[in-house]
PDB file of C-alpha atoms in Angstrom:
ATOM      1  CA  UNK C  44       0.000   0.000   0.000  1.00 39.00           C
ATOM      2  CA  UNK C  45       1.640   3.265  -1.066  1.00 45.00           C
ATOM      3  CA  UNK C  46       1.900   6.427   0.853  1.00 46.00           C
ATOM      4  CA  UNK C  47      -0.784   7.954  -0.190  1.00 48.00           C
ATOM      5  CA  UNK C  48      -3.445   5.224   0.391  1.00 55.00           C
ATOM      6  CA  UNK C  49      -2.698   7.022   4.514  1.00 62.00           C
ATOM      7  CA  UNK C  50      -1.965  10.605   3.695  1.00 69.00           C
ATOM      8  CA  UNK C  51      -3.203  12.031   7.201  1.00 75.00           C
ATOM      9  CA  UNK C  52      -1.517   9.567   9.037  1.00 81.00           C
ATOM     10  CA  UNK C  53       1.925   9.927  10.731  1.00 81.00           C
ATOM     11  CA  UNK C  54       4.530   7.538  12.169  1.00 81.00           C
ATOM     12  CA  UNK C  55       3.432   5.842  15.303  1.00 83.00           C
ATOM     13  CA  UNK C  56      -0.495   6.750  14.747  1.00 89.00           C
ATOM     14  CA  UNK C  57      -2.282   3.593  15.405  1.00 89.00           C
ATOM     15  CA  UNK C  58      -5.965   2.325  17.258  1.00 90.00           C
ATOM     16  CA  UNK C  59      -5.775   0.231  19.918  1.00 87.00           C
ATOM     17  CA  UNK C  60      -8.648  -2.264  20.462  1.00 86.00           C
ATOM     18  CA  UNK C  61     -10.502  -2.297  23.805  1.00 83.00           C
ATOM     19  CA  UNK C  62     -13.043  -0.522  25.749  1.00 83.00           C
ATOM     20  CA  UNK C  63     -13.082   2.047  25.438  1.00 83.00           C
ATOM     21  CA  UNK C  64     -11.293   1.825  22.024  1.00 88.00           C
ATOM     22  CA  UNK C  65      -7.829   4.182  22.436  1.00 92.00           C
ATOM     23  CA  UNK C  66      -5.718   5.874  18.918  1.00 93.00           C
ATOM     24  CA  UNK C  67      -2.238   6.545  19.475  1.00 93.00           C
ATOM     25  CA  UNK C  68      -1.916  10.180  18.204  1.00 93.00           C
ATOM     26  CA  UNK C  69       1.074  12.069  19.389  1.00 93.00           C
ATOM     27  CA  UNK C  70       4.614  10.017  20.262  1.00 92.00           C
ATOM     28  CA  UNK C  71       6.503  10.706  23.265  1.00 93.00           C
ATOM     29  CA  UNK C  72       9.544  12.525  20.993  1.00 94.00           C
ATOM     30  CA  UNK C  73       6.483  14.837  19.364  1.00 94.00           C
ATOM     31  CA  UNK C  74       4.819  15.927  23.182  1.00 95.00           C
ATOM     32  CA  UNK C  75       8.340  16.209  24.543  1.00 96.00           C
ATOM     33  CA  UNK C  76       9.181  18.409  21.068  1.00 96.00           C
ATOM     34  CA  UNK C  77       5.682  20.533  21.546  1.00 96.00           C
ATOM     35  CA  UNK C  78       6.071  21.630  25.045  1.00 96.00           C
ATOM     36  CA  UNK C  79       9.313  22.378  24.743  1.00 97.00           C
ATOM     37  CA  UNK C  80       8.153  24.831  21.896  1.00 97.00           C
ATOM     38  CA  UNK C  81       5.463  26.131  23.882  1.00 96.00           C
ATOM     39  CA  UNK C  82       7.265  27.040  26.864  1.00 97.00           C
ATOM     40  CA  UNK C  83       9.749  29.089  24.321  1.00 97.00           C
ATOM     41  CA  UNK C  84       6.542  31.310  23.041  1.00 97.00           C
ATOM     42  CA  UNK C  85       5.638  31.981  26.859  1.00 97.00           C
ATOM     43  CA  UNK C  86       9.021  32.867  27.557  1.00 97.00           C
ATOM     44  CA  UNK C  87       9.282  34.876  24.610  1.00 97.00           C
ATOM     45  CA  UNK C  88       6.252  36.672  24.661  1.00 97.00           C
ATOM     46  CA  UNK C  89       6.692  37.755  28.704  1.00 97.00           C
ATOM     47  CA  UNK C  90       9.982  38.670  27.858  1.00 97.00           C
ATOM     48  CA  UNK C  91       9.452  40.468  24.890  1.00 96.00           C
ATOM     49  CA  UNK C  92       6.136  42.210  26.267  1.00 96.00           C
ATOM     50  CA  UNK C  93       8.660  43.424  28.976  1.00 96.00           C
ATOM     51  CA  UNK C  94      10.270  45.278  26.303  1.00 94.00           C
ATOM     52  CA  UNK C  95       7.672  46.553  24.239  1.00 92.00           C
ATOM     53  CA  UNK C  96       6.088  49.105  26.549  1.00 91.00           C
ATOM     54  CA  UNK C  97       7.345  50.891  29.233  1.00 92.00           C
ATOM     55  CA  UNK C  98       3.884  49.802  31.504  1.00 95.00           C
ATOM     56  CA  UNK C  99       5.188  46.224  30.772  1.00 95.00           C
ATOM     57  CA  UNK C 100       8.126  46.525  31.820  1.00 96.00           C
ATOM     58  CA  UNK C 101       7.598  44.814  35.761  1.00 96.00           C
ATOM     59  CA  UNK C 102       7.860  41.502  33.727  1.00 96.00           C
ATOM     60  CA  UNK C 103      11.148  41.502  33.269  1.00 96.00           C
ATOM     61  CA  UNK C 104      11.992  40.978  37.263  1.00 96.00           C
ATOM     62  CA  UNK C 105      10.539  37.475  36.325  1.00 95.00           C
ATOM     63  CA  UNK C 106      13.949  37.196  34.640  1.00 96.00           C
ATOM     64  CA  UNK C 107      16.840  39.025  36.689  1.00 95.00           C
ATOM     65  CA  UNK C 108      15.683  42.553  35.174  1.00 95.00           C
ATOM     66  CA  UNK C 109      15.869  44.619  32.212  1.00 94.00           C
ATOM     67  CA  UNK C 110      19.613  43.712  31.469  1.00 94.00           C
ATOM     68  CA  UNK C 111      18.825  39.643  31.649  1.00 96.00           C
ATOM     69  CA  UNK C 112      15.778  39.882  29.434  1.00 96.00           C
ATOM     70  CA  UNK C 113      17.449  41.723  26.721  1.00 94.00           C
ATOM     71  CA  UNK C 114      20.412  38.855  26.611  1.00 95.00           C
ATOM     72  CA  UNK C 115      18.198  35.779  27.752  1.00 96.00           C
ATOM     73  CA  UNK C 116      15.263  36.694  24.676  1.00 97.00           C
ATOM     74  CA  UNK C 117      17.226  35.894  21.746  1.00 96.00           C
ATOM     75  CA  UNK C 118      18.548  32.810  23.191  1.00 97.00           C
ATOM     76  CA  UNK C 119      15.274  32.104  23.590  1.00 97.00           C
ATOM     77  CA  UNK C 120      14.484  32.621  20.200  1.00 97.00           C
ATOM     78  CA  UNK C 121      17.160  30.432  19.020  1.00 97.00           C
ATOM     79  CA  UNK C 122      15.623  27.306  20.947  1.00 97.00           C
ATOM     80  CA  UNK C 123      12.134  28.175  19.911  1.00 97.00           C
ATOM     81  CA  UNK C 124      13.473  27.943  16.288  1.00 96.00           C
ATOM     82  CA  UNK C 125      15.258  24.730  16.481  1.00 97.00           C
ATOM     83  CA  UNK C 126      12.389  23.346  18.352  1.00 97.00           C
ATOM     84  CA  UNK C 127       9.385  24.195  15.939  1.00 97.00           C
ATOM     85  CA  UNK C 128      11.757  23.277  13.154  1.00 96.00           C
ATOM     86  CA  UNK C 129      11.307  19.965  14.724  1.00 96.00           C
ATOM     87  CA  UNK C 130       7.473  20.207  14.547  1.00 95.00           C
ATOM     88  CA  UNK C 131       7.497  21.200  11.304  1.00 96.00           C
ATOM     89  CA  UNK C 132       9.644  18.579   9.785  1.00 94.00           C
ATOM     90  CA  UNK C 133       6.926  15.930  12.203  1.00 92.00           C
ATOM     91  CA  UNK C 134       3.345  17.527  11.296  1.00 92.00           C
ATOM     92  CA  UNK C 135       4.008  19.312   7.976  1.00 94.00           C
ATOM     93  CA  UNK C 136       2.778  16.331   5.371  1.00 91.00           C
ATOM     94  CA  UNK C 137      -0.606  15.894   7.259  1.00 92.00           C
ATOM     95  CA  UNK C 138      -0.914  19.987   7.404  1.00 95.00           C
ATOM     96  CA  UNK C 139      -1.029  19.709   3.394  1.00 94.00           C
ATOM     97  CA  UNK C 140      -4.272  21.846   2.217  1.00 94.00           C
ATOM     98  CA  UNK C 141      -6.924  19.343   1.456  1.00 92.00           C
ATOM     99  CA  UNK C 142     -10.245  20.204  -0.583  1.00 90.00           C
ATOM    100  CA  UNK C 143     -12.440  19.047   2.368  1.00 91.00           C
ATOM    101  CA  UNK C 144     -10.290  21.855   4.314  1.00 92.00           C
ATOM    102  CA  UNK C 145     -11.781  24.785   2.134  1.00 93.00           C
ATOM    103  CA  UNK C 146     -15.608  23.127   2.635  1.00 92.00           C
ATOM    104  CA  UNK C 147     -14.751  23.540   6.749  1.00 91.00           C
ATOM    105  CA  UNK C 148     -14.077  26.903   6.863  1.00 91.00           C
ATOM    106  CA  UNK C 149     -17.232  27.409   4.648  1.00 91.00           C
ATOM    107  CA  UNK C 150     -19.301  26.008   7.439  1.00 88.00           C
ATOM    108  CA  UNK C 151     -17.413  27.764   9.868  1.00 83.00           C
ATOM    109  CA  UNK C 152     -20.899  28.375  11.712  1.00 86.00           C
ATOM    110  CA  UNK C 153     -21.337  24.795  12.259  1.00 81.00           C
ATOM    111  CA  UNK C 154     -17.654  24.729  13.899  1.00 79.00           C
ATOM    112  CA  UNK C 155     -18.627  27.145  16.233  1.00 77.00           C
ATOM    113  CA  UNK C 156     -22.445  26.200  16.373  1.00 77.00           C
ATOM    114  CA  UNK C 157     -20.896  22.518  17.096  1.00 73.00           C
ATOM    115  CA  UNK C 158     -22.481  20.845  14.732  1.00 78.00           C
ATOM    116  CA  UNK C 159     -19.984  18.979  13.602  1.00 78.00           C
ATOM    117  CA  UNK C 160     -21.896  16.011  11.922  1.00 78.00           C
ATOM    118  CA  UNK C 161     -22.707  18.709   9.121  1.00 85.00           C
ATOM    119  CA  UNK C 162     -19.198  19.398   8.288  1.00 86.00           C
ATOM    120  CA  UNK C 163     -17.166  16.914   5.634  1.00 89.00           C
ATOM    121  CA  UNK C 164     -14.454  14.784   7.003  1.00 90.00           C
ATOM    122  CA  UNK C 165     -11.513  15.626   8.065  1.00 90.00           C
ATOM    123  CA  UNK C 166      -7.832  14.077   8.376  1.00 91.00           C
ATOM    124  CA  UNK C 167      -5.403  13.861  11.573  1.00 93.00           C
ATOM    125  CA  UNK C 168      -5.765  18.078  11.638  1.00 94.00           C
ATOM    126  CA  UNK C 169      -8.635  19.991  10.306  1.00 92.00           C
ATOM    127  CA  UNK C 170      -8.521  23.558   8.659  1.00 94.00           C
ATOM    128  CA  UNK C 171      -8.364  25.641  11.895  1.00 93.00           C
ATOM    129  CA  UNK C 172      -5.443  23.914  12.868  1.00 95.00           C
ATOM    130  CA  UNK C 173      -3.660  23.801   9.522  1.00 96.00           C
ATOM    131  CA  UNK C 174      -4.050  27.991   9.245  1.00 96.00           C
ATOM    132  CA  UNK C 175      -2.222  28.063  12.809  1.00 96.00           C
ATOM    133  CA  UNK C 176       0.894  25.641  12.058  1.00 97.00           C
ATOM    134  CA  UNK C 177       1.329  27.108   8.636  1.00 97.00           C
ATOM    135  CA  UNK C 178       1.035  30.696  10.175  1.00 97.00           C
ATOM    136  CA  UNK C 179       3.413  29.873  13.157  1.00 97.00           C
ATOM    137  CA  UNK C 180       5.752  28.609  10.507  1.00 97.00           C
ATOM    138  CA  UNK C 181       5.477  31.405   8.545  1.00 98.00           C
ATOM    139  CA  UNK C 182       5.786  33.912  11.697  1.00 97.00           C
ATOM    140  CA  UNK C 183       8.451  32.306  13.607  1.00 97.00           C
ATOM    141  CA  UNK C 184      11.056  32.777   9.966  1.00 97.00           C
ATOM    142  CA  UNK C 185       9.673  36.269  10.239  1.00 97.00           C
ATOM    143  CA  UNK C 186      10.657  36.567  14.089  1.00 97.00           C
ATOM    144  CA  UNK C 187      13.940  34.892  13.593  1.00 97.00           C
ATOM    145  CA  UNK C 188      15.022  36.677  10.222  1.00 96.00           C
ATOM    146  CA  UNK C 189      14.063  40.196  11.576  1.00 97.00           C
ATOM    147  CA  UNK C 190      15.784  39.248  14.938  1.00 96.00           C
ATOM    148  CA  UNK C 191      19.034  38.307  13.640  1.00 96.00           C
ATOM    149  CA  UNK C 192      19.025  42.280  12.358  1.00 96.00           C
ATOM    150  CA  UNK C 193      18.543  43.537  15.735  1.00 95.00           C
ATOM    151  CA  UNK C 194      20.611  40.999  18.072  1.00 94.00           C
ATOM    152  CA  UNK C 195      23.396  43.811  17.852  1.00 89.00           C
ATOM    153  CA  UNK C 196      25.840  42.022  19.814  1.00 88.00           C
ATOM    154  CA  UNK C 197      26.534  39.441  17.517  1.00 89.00           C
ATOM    155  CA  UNK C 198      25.100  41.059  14.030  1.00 91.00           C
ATOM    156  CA  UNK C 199      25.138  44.974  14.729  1.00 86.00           C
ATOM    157  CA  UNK C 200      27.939  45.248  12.822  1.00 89.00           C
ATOM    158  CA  UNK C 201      26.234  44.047   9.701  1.00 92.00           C
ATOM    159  CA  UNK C 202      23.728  46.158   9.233  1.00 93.00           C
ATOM    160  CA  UNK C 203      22.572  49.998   9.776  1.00 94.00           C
ATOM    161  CA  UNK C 204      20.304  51.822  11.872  1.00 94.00           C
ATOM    162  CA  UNK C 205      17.517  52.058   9.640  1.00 96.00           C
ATOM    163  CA  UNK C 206      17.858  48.544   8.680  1.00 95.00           C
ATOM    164  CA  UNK C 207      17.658  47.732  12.322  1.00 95.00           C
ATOM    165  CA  UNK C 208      14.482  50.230  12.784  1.00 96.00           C
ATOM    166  CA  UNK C 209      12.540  48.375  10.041  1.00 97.00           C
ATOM    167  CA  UNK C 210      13.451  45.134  11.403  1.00 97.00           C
ATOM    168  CA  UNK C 211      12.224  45.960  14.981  1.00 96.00           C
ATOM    169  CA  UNK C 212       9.262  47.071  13.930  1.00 97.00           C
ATOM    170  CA  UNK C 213       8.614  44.197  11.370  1.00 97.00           C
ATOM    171  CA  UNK C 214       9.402  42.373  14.690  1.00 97.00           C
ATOM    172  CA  UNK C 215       7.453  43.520  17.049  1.00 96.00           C
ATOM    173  CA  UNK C 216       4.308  43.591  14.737  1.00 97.00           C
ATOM    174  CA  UNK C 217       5.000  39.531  13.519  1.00 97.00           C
ATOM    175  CA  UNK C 218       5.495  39.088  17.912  1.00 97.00           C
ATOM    176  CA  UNK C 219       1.809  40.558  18.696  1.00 97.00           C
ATOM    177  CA  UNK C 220       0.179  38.106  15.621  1.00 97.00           C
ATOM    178  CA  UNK C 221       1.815  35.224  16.753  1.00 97.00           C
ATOM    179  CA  UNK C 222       0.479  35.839  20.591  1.00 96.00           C
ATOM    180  CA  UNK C 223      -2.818  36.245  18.945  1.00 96.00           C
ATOM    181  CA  UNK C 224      -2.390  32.946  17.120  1.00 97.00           C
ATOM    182  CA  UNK C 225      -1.408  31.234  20.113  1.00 95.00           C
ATOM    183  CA  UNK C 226      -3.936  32.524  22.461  1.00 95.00           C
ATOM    184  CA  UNK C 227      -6.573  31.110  19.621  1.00 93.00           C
ATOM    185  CA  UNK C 228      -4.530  27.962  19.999  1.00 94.00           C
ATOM    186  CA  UNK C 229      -4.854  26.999  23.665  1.00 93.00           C
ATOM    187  CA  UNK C 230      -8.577  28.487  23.400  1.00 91.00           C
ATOM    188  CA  UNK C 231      -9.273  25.979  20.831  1.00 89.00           C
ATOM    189  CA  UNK C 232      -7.077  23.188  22.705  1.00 90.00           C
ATOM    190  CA  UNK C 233      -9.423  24.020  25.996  1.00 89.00           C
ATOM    191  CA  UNK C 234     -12.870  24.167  23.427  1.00 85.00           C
ATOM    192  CA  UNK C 235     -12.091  20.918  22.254  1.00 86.00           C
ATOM    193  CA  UNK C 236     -12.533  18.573  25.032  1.00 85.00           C
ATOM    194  CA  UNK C 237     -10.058  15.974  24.939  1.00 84.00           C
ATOM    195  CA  UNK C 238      -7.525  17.473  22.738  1.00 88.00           C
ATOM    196  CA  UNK C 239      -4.594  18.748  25.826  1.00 90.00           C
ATOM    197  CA  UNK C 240      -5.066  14.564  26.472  1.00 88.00           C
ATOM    198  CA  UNK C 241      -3.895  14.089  23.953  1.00 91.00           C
ATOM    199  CA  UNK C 242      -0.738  16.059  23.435  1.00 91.00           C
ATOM    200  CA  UNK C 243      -0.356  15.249  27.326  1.00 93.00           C
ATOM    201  CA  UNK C 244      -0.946  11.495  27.132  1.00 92.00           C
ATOM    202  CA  UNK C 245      -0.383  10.367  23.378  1.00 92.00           C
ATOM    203  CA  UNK C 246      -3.678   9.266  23.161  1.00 93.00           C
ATOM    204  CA  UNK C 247      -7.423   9.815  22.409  1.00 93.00           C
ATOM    205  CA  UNK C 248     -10.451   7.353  22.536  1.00 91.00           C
ATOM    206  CA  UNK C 249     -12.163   5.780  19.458  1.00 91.00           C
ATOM    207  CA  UNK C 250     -15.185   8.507  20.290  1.00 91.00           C
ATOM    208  CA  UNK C 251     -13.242  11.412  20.269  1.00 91.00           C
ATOM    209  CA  UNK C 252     -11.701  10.826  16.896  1.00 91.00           C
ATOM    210  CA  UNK C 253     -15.070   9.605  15.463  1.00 91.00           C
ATOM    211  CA  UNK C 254     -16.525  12.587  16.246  1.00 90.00           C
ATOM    212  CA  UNK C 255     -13.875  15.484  15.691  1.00 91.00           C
ATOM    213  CA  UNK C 256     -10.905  13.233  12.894  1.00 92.00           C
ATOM    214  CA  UNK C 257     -13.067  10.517  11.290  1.00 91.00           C
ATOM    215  CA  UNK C 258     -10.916  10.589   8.108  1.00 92.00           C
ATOM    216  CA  UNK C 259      -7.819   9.957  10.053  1.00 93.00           C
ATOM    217  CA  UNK C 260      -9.458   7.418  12.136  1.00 91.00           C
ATOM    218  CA  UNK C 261     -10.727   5.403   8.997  1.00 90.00           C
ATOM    219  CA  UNK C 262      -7.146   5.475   7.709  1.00 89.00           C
ATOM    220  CA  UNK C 263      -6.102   4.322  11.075  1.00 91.00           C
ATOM    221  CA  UNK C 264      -8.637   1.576  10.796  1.00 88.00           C
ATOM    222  CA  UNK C 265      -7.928   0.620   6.794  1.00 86.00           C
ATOM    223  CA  UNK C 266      -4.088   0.399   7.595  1.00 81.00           C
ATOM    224  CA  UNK C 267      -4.287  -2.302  10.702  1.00 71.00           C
ATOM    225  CA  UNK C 268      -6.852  -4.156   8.168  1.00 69.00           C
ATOM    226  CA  UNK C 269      -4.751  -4.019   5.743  1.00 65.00           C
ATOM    227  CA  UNK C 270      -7.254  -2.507   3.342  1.00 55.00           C
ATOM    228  CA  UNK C 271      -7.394   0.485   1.106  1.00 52.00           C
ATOM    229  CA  UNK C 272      -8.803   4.127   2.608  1.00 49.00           C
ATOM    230  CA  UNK C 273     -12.085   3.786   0.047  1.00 47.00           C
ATOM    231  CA  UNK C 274     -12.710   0.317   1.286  1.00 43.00           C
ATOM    232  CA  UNK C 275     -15.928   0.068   3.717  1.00 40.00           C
ATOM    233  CA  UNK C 276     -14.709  -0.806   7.500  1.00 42.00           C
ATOM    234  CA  UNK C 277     -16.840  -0.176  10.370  1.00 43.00           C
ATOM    235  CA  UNK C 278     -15.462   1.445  13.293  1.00 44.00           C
ATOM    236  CA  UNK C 279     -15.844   1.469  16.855  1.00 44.00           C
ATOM    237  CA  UNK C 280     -16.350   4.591  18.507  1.00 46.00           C
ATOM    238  CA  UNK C 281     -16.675   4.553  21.872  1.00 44.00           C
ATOM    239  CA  UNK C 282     -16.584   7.282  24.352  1.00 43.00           C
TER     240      UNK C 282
END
């Protein structure tokens, strides 16, 4: 069976008989590699916030004080980099933009409605999730290229004052999306019930990707029957 016979499905996905029935969906390696990237964006954004506004600036005693943050953020940067570059090179293939992912977000009422047994069926992410990773992918190359410009210990010397003004500012501006992004992330995380479980535990039940994944799960289901994705199976979805 080639590849593409399981397009949503990722290395060490798999359902687990029982009751209830239980999908593997995140690996150990891929919760370790998320919270380590999510504690970088806290750190980042507290630290950076410190900077932005004088009114904000009481949040940089929560790292030794003004003179700390300013070396500590970058550093922080350069983890949060490597790190997501590890997501991406995990999640990007099942992140693909799929046609069913343009009918979701027309029936983004149902979504927040909850209606989901209106909406078409989707793979291991749906579309809302796909916009994030693709736009924390394309904000954290932002963040990184325009903070290389203004780390002016190691790369002031490189470029001038103006070039440095633009690049803060570019900064600053990508910085307040991608908080907005990733307050829209955990908000969704917490809407969903189940779905911190599962980035927490690995797992989620045969119900919970029935209802919210049922493409995924019936590639899940095809693969440990050996049978193509367009082949009838029925599935257990227990709560």
């Amino acid at each position: 069976m080639s590849k593409t016979d399981y397009e949503d499905v990722e290395r060490g996905d798999a359902v687990v008989p029982g009751r209830p029935v239980k999908v593997h969906r995140y690996s150990g390696g891929a919760r370790v590699n998320h919270w380590i990237t999510a504690i970088c964006l806290v750190l980042l954004a507290l630290s950076g916030l410190s900077m932005f506004h004088p009114s904000l600036f009481f949040l940089s005693a929560l790292f030794g004080g003004g003179q700390w943050t300013r070396t500590i953020h970058p550093w922080i940067g350069v983890v949060l980099f490597f790190s997501f570059f590890g997501l991406f090179l995990r999640f990007w293939s099942a992140n693909l933009w799929k046609r069913e992912d343009s009918q979701w977000i027309a029936q983004a009422n149902d979504v927040v409605s909850g209606h989901e047994e209106k909406l078409p069926e989707v793979g291991k992410y749906n579309a809302g999730q796909k916009i994030v990773f693709w736009s924390m992918s394309t904000l954290i190359i932002i963040l990184i290229a325009s903070g290389i410009v203004i780390w002016s210990q190691y790369f002031g010397s490189y470029t001038t004052i103006q070039q440095q003004r633009w690049a803060l500012l570019i900064h600053s501006i990508a910085a307040v999306v991608a908080i907005c992004v990733w307050i829209v992330h955990v908000y969704a995380a917490i809407w969903v019930k189940g779905t911190i479980n599962a980035m927490t535990r690995g797992t989620v039940t045969g119900g919970w990707a029935w209802r919210h994944h049922r493409k995924w799960l019936r590639e899940l289901v095809s693969m440990r029957k050996g049978k193509p994705t367009g082949t009838t199976t029925h599935t257990t979805h227990s709560t």
